[in-house]
mmCIF file of C-alpha atoms in Angstrom:
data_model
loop_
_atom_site.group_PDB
_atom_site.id
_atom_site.type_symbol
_atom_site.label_atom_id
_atom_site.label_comp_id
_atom_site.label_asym_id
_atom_site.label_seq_id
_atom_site.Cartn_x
_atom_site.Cartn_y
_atom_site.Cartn_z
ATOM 1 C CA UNK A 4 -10.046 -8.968 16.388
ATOM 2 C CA UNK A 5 -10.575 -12.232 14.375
ATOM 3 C CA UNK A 6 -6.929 -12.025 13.641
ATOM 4 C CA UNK A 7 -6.199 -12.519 17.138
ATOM 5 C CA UNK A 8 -8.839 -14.881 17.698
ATOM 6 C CA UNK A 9 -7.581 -17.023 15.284
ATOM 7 C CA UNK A 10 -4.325 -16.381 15.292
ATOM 8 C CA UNK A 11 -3.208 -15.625 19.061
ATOM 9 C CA UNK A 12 -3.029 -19.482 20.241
ATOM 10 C CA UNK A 13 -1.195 -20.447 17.412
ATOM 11 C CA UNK A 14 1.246 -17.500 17.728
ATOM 12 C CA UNK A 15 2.000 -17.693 21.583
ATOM 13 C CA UNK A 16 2.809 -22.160 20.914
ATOM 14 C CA UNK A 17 4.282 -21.376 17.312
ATOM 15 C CA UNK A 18 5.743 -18.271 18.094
ATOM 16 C CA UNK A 19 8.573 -16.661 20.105
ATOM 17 C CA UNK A 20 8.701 -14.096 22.655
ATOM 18 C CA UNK A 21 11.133 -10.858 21.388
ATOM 19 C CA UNK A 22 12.090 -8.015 23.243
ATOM 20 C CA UNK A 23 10.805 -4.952 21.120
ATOM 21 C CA UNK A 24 14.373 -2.747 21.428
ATOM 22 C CA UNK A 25 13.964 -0.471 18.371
ATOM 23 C CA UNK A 26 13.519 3.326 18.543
ATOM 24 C CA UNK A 27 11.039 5.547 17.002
ATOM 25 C CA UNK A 28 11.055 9.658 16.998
ATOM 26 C CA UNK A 29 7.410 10.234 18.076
ATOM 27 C CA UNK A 30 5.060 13.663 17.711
ATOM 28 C CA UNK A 31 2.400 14.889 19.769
ATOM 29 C CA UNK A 32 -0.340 15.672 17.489
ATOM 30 C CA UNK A 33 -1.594 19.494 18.507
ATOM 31 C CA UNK A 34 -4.959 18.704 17.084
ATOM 32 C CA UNK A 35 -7.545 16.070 16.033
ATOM 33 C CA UNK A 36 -6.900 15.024 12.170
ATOM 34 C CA UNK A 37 -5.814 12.044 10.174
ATOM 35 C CA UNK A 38 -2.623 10.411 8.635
ATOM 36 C CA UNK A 39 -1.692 7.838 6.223
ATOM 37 C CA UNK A 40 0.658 4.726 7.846
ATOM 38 C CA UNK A 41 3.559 4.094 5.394
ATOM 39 C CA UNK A 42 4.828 1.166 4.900
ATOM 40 C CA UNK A 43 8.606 0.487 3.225
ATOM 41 C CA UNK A 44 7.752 3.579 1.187
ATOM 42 C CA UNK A 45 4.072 2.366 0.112
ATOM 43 C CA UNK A 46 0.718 3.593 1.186
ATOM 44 C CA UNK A 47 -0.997 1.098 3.820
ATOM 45 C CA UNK A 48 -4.171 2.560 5.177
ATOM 46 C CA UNK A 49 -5.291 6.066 6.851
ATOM 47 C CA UNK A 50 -6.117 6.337 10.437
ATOM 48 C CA UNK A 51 -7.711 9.324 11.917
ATOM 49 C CA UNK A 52 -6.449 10.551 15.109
ATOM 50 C CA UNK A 53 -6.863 13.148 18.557
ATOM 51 C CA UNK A 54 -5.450 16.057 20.044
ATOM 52 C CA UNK A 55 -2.603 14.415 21.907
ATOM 53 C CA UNK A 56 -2.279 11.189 19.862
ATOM 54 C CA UNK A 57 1.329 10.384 18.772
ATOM 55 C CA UNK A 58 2.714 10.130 15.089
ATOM 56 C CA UNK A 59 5.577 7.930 15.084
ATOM 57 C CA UNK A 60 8.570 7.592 12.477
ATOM 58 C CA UNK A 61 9.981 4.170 13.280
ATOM 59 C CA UNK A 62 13.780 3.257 12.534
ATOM 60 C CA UNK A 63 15.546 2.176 10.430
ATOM 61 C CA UNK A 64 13.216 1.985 7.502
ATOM 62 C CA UNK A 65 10.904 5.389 8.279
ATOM 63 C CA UNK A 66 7.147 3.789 8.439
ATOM 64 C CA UNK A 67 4.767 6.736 9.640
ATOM 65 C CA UNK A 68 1.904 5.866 11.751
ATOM 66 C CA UNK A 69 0.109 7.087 15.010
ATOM 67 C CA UNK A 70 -1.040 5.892 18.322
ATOM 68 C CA UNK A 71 -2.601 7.176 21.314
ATOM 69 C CA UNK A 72 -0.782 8.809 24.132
ATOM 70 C CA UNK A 73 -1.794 5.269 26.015
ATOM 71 C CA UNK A 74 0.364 3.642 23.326
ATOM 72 C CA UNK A 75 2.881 5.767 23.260
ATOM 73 C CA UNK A 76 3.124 6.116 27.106
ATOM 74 C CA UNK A 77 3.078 1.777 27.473
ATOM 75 C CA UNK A 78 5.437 1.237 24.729
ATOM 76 C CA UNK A 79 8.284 3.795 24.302
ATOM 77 C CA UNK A 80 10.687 5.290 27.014
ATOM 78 C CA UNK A 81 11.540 9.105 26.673
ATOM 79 C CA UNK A 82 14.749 10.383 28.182
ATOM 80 C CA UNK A 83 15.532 13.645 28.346
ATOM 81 C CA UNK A 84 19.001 13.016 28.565
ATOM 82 C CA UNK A 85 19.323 11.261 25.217
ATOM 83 C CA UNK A 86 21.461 13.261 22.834
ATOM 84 C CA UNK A 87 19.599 13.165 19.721
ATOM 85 C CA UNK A 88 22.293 14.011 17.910
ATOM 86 C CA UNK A 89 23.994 10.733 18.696
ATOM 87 C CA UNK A 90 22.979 8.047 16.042
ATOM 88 C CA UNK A 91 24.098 5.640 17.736
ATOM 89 C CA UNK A 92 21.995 5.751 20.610
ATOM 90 C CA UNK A 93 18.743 7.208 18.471
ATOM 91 C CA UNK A 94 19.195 6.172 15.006
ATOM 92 C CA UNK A 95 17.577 8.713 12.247
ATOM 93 C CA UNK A 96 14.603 7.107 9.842
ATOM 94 C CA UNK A 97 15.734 6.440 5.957
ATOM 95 C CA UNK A 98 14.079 9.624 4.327
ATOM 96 C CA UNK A 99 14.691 11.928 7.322
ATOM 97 C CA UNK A 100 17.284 13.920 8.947
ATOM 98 C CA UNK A 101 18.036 14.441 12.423
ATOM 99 C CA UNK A 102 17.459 18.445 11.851
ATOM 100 C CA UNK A 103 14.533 18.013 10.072
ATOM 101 C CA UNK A 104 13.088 15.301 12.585
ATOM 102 C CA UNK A 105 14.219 18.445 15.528
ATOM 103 C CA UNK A 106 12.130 21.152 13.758
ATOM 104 C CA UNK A 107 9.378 19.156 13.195
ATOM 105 C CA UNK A 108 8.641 18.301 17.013
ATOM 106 C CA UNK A 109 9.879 14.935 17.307
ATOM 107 C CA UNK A 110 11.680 13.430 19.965
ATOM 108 C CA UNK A 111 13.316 10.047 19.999
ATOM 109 C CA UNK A 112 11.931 7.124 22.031
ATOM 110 C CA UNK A 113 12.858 3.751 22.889
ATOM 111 C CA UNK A 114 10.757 0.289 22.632
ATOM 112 C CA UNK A 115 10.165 -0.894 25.707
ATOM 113 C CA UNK A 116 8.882 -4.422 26.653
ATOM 114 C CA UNK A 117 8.289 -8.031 24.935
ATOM 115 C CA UNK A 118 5.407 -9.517 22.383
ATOM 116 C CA UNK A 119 4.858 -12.720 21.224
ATOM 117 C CA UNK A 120 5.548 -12.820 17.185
ATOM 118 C CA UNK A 121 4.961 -15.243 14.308
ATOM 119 C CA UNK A 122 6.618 -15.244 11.155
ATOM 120 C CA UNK A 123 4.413 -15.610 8.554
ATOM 121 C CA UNK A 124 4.643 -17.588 5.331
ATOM 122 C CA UNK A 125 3.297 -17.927 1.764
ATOM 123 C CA UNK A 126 1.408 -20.949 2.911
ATOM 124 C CA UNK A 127 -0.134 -18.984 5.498
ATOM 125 C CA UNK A 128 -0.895 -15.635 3.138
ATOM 126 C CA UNK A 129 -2.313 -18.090 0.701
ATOM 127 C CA UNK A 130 -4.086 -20.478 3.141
ATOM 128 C CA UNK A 131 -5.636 -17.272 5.519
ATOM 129 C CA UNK A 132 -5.047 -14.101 3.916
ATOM 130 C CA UNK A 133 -5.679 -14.602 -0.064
ATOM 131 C CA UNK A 134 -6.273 -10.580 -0.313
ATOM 132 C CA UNK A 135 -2.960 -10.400 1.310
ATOM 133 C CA UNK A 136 -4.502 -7.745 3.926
ATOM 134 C CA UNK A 137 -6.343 -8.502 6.914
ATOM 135 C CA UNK A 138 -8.587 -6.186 9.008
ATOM 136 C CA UNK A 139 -6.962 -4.514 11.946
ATOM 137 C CA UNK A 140 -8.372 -2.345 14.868
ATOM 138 C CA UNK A 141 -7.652 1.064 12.146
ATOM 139 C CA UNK A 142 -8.316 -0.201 9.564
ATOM 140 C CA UNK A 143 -7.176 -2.625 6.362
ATOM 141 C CA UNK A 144 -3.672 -3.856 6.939
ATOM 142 C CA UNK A 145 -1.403 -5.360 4.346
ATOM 143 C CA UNK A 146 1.003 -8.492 5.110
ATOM 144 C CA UNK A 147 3.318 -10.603 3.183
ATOM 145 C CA UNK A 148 5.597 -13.335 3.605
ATOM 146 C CA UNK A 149 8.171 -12.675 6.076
ATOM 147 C CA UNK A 150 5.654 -10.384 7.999
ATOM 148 C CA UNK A 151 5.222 -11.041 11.952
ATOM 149 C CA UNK A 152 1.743 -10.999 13.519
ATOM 150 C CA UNK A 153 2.376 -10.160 16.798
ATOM 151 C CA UNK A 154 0.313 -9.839 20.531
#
């Protein structure tokens, strides 16, 4: 929350507004328990979640997280009529295949919507985040040059 205090004035007169268009395959979770969120191949934090919580495999680049239904149900579009086995339209994850993403439970979804996003820099990881993490609403979060803090 004091990221967004801080940060969200500065990011909606700094930032841009993007259209969030990327897809994820998503997973209802059957019962309560926790995962790790990974991050370009790297351990970022752990995040517990409930019985009908979502993990999510985002593409390209396979990051692993979850969200809650409410998330999942505000943010992503599913479409029965999507063939799954057409990359084009619903990209596999790097590390995955589209059978193994299939037996596993998960189905693809669609982005849906805009956010306002701000590029971070060096001078801003070295000015506001020295630990190069900053503390999100589940927990510590990493971020680097490059990254985008987003509302």
């Amino acid at each position: 929350e004091l990221v967004l205090l801080s940060w969200g004035s500065r990011i909606r007169s700094e930032g841009a507004v993007f259209s969030k268009s990327s897809w994820v395959w998503a997973r209802c979770m059957k019962s309560d328990g926790s995962s790790n969120t990974i991050v370009a191949g790297q351990f970022e934090t752990s995040r517990a979640y409930k019985t009908g919580d979502y993990l999510v495999v985002n593409c390209p680049e396979g990051e692993q997280y979850t969200i809650s239904e409410e998330t999942m149900l505000a943010r992503y579009m599913h479409d029965p009529e999507i063939d799954i086995n057409n990359t084009a339209e619903a990209p596999v994850p790097k590390g995955w295949t589209n059978d193994t993403l299939r037996s596993e439970g998960f189905t693809p979804r669609k982005a849906t919507g805009k956010v306002w996003g701000l590029e971070v820099t060096q001078a801003d990881i070295d000015e506001h985040f020295p630990r190069e993490q900053f503390m999100a609403k589940w927990g510590p979060m990493k971020i680097a040059a490059g990254d985008y803090l987003c509302l």
